[in-house]
PDB file of N, CA and C in Angstrom:
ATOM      1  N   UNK A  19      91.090  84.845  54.167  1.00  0.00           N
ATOM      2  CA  UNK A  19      92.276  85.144  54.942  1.00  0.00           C
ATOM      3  C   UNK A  19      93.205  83.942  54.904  1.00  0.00           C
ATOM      4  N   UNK A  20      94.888  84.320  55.095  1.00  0.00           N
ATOM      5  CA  UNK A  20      95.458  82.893  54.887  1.00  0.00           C
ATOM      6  C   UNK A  20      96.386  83.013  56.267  1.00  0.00           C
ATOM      7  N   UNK A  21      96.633  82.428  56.971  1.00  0.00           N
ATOM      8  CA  UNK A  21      98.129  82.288  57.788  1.00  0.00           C
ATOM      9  C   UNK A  21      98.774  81.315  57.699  1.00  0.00           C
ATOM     10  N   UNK A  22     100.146  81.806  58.245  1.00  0.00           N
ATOM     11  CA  UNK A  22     100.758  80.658  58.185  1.00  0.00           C
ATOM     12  C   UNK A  22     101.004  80.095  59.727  1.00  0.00           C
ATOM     13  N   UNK A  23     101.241  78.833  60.113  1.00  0.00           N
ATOM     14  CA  UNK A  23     102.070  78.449  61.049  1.00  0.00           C
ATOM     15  C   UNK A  23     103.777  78.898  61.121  1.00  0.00           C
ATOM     16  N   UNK A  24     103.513  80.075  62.168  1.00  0.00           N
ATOM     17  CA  UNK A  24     105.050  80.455  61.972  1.00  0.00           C
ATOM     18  C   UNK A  24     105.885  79.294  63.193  1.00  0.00           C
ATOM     19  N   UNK A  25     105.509  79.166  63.904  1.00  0.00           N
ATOM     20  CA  UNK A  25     105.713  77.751  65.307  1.00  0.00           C
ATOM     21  C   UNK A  25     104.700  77.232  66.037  1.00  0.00           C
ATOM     22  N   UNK A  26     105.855  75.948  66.891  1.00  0.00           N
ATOM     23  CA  UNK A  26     104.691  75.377  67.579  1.00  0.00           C
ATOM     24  C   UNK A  26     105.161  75.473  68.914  1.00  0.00           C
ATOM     25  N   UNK A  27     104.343  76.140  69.724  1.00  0.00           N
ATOM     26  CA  UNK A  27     104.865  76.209  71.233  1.00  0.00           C
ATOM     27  C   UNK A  27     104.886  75.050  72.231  1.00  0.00           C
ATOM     28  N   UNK A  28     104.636  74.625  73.189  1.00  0.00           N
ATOM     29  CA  UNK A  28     104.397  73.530  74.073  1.00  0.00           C
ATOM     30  C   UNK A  28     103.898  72.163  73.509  1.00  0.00           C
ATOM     31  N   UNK A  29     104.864  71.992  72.697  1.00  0.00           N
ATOM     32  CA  UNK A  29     104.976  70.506  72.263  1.00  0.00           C
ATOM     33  C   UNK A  29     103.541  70.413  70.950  1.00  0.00           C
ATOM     34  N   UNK A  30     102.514  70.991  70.770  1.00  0.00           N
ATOM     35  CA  UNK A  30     101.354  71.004  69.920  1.00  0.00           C
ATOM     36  C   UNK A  30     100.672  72.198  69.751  1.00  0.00           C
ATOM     37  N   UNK A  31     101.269  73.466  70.361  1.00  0.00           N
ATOM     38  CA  UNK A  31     100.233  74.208  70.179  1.00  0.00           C
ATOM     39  C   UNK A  31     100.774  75.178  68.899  1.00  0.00           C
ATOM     40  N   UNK A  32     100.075  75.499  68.201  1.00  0.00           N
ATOM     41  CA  UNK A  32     100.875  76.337  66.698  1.00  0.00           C
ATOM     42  C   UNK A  32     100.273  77.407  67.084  1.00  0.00           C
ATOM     43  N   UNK A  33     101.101  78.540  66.379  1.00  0.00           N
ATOM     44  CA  UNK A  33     101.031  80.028  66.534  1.00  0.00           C
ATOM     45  C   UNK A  33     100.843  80.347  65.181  1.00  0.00           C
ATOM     46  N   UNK A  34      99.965  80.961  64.491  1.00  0.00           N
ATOM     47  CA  UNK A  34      99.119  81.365  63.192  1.00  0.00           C
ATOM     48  C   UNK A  34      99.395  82.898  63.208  1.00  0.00           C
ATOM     49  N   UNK A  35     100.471  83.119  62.439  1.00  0.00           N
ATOM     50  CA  UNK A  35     100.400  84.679  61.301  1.00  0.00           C
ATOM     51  C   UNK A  35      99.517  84.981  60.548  1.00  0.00           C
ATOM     52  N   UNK A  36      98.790  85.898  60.281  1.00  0.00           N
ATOM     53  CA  UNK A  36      98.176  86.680  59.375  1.00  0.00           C
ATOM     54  C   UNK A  36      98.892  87.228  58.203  1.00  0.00           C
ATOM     55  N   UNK A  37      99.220  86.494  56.954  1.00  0.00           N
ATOM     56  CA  UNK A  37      99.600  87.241  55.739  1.00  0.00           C
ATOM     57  C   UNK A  37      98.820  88.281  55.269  1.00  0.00           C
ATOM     58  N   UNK A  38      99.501  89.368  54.553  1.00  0.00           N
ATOM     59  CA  UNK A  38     100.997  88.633  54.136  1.00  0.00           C
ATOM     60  C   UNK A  38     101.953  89.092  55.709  1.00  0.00           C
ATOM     61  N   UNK A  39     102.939  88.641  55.594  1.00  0.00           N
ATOM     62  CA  UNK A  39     104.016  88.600  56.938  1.00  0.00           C
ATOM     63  C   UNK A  39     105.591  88.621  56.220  1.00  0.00           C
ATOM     64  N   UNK A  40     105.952  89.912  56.549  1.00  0.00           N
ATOM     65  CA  UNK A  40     107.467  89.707  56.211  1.00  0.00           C
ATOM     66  C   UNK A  40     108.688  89.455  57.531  1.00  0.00           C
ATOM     67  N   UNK A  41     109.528  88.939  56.991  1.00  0.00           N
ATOM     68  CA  UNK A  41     110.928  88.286  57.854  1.00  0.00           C
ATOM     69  C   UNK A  41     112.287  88.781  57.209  1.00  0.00           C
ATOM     70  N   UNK A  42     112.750  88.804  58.259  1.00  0.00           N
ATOM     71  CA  UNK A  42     114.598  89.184  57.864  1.00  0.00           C
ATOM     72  C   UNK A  42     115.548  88.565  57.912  1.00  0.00           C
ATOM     73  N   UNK A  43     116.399  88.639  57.272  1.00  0.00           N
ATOM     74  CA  UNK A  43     117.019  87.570  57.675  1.00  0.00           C
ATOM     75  C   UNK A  43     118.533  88.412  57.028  1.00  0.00           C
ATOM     76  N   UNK A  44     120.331  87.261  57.221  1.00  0.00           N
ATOM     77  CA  UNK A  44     120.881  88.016  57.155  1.00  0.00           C
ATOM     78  C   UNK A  44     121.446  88.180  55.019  1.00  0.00           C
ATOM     79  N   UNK A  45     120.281  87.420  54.387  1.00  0.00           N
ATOM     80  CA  UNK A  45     120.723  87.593  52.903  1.00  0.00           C
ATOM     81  C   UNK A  45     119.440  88.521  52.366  1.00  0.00           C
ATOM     82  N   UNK A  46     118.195  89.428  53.376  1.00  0.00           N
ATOM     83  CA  UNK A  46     117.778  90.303  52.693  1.00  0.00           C
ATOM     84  C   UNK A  46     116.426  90.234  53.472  1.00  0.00           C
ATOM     85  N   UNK A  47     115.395  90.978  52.837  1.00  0.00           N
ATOM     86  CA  UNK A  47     114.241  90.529  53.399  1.00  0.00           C
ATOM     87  C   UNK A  47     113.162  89.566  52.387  1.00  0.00           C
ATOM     88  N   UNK A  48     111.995  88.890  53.479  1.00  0.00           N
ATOM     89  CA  UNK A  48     111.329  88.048  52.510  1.00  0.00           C
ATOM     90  C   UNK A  48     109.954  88.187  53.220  1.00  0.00           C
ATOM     91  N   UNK A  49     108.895  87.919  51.879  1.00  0.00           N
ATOM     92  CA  UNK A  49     107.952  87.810  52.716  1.00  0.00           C
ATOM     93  C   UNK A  49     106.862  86.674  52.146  1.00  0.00           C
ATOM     94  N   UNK A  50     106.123  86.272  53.170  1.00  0.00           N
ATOM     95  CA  UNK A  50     105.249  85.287  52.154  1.00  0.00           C
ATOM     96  C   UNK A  50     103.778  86.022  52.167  1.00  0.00           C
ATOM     97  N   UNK A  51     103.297  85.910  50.971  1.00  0.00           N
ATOM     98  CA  UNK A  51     101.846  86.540  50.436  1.00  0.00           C
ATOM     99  C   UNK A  51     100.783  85.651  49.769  1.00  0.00           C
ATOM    100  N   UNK A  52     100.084  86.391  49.528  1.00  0.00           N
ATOM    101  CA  UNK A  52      98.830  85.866  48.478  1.00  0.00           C
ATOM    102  C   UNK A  52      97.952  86.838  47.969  1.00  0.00           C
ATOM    103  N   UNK A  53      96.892  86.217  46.969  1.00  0.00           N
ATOM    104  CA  UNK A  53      96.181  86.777  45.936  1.00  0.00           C
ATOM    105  C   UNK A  53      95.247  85.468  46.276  1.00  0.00           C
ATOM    106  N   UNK A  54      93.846  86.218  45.578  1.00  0.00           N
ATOM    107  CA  UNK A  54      92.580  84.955  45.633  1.00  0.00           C
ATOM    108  C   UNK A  54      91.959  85.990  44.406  1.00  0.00           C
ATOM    109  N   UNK A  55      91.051  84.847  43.985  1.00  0.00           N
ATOM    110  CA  UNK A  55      90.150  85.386  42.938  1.00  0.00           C
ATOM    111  C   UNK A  55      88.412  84.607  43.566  1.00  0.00           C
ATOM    112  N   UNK A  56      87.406  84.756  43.232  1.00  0.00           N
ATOM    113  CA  UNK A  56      86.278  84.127  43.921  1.00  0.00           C
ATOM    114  C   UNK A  56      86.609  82.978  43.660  1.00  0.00           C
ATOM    115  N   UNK A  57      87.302  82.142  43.511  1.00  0.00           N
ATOM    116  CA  UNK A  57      87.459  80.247  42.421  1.00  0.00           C
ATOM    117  C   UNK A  57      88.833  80.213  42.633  1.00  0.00           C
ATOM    118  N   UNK A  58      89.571  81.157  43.042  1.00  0.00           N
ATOM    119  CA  UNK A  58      91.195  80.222  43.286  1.00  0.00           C
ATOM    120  C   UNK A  58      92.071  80.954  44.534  1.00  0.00           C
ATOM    121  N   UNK A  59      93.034  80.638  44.857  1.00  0.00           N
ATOM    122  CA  UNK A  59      94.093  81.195  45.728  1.00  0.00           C
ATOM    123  C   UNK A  59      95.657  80.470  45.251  1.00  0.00           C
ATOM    124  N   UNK A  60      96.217  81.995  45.441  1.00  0.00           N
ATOM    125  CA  UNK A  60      97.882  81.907  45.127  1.00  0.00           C
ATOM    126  C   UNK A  60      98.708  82.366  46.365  1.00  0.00           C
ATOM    127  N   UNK A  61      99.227  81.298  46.673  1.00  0.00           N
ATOM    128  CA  UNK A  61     100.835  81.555  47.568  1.00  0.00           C
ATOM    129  C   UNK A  61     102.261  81.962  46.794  1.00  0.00           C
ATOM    130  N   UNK A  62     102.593  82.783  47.470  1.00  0.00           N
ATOM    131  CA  UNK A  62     103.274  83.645  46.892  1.00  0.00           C
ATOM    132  C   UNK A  62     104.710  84.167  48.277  1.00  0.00           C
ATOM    133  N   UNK A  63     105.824  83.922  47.545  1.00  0.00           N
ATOM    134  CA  UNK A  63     107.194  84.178  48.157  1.00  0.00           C
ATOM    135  C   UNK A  63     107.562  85.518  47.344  1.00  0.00           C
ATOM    136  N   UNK A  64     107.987  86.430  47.976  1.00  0.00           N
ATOM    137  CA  UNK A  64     108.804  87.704  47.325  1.00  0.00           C
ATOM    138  C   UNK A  64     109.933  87.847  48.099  1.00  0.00           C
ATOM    139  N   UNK A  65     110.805  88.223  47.644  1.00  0.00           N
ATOM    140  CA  UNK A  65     112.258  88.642  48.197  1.00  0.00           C
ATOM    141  C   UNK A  65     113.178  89.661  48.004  1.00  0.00           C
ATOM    142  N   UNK A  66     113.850  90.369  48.526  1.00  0.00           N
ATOM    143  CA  UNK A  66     114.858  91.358  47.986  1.00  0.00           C
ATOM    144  C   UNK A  66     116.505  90.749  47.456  1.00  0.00           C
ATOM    145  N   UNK A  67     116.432  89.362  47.398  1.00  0.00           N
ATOM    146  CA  UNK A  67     117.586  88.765  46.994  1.00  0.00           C
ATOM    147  C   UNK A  67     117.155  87.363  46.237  1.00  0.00           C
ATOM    148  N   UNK A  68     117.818  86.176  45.902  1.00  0.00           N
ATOM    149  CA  UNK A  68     117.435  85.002  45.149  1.00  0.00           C
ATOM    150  C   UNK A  68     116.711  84.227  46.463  1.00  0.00           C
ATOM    151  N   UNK A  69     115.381  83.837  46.236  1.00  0.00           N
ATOM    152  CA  UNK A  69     114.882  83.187  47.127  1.00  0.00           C
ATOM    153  C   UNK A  69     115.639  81.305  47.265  1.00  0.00           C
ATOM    154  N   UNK A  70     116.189  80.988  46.116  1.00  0.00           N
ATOM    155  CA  UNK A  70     116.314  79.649  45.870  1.00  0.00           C
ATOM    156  C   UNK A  70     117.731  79.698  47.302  1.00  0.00           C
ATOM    157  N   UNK A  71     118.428  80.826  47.378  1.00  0.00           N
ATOM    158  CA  UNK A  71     119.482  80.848  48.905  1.00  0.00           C
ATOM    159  C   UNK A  71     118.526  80.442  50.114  1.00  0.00           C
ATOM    160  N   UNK A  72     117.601  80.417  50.063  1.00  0.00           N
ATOM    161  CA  UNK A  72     116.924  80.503  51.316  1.00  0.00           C
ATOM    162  C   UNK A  72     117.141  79.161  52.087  1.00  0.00           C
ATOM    163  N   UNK A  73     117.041  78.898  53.312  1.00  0.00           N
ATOM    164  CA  UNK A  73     117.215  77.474  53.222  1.00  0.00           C
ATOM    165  C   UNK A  73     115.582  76.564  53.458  1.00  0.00           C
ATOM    166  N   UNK A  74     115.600  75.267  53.253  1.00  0.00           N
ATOM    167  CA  UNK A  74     114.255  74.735  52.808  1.00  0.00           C
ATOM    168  C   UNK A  74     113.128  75.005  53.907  1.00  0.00           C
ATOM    169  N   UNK A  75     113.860  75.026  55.139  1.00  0.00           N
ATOM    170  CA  UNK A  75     112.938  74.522  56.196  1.00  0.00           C
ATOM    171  C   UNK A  75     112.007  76.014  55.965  1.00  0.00           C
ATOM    172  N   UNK A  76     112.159  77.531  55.324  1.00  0.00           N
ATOM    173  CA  UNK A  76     111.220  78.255  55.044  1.00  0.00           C
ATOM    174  C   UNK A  76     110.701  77.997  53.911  1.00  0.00           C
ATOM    175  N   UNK A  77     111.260  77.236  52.980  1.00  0.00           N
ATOM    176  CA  UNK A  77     110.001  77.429  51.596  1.00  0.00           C
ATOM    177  C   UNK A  77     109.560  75.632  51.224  1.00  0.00           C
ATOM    178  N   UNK A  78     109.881  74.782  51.635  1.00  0.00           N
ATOM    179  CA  UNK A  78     109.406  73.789  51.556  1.00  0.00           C
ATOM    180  C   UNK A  78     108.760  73.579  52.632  1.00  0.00           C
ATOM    181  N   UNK A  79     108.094  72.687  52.822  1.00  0.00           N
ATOM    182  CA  UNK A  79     106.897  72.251  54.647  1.00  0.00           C
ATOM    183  C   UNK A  79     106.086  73.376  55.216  1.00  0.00           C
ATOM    184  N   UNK A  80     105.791  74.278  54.670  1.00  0.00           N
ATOM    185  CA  UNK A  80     105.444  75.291  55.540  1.00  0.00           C
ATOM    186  C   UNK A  80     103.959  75.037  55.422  1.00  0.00           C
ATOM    187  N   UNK A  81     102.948  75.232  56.399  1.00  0.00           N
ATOM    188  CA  UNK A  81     101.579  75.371  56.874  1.00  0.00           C
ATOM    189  C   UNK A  81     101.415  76.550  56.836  1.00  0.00           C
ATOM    190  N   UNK A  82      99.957  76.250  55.909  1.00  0.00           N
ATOM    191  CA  UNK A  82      98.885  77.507  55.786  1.00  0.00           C
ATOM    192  C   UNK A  82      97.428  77.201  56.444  1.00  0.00           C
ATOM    193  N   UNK A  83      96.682  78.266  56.650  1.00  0.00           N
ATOM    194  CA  UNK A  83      95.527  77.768  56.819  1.00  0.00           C
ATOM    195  C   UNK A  83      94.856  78.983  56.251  1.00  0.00           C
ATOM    196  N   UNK A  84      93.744  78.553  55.440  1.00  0.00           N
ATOM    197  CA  UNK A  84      93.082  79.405  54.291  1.00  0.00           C
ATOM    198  C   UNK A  84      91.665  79.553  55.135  1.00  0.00           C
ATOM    199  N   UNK A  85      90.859  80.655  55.479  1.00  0.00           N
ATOM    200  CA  UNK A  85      89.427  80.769  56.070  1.00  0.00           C
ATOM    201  C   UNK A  85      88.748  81.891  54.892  1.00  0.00           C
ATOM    202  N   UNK A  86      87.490  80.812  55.079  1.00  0.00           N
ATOM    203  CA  UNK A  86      86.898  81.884  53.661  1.00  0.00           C
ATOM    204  C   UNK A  86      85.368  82.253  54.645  1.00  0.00           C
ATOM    205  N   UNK A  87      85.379  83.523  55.047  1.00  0.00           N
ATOM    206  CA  UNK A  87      84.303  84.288  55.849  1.00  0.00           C
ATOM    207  C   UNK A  87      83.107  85.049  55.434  1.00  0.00           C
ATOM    208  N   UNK A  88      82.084  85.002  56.215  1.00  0.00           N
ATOM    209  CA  UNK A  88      81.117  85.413  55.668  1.00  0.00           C
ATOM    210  C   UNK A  88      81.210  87.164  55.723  1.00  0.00           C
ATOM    211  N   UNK A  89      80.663  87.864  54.864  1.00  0.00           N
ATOM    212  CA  UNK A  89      81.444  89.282  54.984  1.00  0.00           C
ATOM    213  C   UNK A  89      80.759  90.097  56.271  1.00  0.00           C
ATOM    214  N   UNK A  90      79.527  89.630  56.589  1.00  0.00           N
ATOM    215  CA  UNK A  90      79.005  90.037  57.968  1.00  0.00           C
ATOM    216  C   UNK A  90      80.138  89.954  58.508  1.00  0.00           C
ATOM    217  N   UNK A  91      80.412  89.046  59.228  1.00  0.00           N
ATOM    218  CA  UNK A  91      80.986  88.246  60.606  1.00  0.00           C
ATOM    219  C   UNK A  91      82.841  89.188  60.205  1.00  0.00           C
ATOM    220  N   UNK A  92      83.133  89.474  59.219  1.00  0.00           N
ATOM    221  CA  UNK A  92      84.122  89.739  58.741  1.00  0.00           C
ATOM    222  C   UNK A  92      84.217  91.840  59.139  1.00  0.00           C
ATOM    223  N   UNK A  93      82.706  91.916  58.820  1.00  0.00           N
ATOM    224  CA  UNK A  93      82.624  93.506  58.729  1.00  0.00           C
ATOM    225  C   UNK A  93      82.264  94.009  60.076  1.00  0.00           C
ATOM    226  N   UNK A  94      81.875  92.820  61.214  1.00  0.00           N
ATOM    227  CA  UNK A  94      81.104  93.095  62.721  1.00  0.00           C
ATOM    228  C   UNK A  94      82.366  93.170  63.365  1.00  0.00           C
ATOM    229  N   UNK A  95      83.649  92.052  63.245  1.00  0.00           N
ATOM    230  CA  UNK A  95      84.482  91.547  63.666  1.00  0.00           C
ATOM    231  C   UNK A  95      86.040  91.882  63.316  1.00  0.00           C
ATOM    232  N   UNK A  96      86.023  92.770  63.048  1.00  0.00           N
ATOM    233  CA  UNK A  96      87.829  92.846  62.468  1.00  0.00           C
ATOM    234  C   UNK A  96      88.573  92.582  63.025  1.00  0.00           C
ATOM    235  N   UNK A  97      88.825  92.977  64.414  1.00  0.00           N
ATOM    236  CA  UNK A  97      89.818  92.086  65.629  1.00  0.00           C
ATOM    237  C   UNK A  97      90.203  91.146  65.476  1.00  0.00           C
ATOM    238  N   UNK A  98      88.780  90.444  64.974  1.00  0.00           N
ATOM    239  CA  UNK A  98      89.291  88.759  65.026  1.00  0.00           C
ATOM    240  C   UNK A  98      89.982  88.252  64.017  1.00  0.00           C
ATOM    241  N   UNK A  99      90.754  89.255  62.610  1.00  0.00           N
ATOM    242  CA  UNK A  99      91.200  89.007  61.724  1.00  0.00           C
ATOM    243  C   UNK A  99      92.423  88.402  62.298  1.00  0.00           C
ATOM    244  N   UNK A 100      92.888  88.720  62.844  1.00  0.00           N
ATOM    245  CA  UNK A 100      94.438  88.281  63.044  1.00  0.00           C
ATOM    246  C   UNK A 100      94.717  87.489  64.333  1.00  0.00           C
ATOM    247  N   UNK A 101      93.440  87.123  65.147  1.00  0.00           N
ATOM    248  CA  UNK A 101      94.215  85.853  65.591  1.00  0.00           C
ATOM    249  C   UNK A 101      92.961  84.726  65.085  1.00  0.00           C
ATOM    250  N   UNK A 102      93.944  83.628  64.764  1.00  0.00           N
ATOM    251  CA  UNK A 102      93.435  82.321  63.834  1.00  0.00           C
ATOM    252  C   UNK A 102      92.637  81.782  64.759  1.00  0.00           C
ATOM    253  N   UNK A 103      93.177  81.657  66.064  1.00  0.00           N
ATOM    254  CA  UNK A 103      92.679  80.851  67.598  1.00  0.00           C
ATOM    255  C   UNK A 103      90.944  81.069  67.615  1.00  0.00           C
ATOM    256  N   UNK A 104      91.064  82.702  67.808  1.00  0.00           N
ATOM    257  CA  UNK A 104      89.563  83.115  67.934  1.00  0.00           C
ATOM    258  C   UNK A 104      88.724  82.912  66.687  1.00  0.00           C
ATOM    259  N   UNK A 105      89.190  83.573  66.041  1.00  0.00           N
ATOM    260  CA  UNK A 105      88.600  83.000  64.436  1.00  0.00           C
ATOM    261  C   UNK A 105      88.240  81.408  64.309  1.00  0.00           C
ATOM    262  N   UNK A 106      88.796  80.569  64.831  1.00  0.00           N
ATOM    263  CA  UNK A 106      88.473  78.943  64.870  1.00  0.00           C
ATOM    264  C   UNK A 106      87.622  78.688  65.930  1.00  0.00           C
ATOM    265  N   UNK A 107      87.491  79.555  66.754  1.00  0.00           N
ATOM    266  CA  UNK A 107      86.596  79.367  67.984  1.00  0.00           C
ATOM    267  C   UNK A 107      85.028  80.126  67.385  1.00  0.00           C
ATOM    268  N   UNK A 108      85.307  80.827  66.884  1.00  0.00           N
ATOM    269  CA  UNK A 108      83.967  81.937  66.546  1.00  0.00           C
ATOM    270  C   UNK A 108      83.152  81.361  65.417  1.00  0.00           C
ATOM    271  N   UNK A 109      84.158  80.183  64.219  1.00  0.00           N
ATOM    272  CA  UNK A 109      83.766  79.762  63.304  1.00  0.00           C
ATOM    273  C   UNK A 109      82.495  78.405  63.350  1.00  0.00           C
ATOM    274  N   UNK A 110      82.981  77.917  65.085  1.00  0.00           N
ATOM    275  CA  UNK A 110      81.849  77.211  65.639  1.00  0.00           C
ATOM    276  C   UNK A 110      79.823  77.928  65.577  1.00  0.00           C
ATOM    277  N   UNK A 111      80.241  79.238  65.670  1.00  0.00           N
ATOM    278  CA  UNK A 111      79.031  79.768  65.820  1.00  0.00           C
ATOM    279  C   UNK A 111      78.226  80.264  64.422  1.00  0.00           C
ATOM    280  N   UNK A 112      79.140  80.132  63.395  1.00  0.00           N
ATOM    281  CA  UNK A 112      78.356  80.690  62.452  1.00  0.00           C
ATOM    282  C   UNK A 112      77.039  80.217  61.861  1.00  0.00           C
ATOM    283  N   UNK A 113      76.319  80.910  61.507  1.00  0.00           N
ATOM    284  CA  UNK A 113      75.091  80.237  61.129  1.00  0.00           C
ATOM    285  C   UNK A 113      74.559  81.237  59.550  1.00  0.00           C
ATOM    286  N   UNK A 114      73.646  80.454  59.054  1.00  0.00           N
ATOM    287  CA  UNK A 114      73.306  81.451  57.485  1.00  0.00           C
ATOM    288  C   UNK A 114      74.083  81.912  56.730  1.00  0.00           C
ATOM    289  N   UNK A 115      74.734  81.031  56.322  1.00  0.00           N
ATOM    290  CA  UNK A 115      75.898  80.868  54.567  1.00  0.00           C
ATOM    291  C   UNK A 115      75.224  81.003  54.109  1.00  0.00           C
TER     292      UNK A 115
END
């Protein structure tokens, strides 16, 4: 699973999207994605207009966070796909990789 840091609320706390995640904006829509293979991962920008208009602060600096799950904990748990918070809390407990 990948998210991104879409903000940070109260001075440190970040708020984690679940890709892929699309946004609007007023030159079209965009979204950021990915692809994995068992041995790699690709980030990935798509757009309905020239992404290079965009301005940097979305395609340069941006935070990801990549979690690679055991398919149990993945197949018991789906809820917990989409928030990162619990998923980082739950990742304390895993046991038997």
């Amino acid at each position: 699973l990948v998210y991104l840091e879409e903000q940070v609320v109260n001075g440190n706390e970040s708020v984690w999207t679940l890709l892929p995640q699309s946004f609007f904006s007023d030159l079209g829509t965009f979204q950021y994605s990915y692809n994995h293979t068992y041995y790699d991962i690709n980030l990935m920008m798509y757009g309905n207009f020239n992404l290079q208009l965009l301005p940097t602060n979305l395609t340069l600096g941006q935070r990801f966070r990549i979690a690679i799950l055991p398919a149990a904990y993945a197949e018991q748990n789906p809820e917990a796909m989409s928030d990162m918070n619990a998923l980082m809390r739950d990742a304390q407990t895993f046991t038997n990789f």
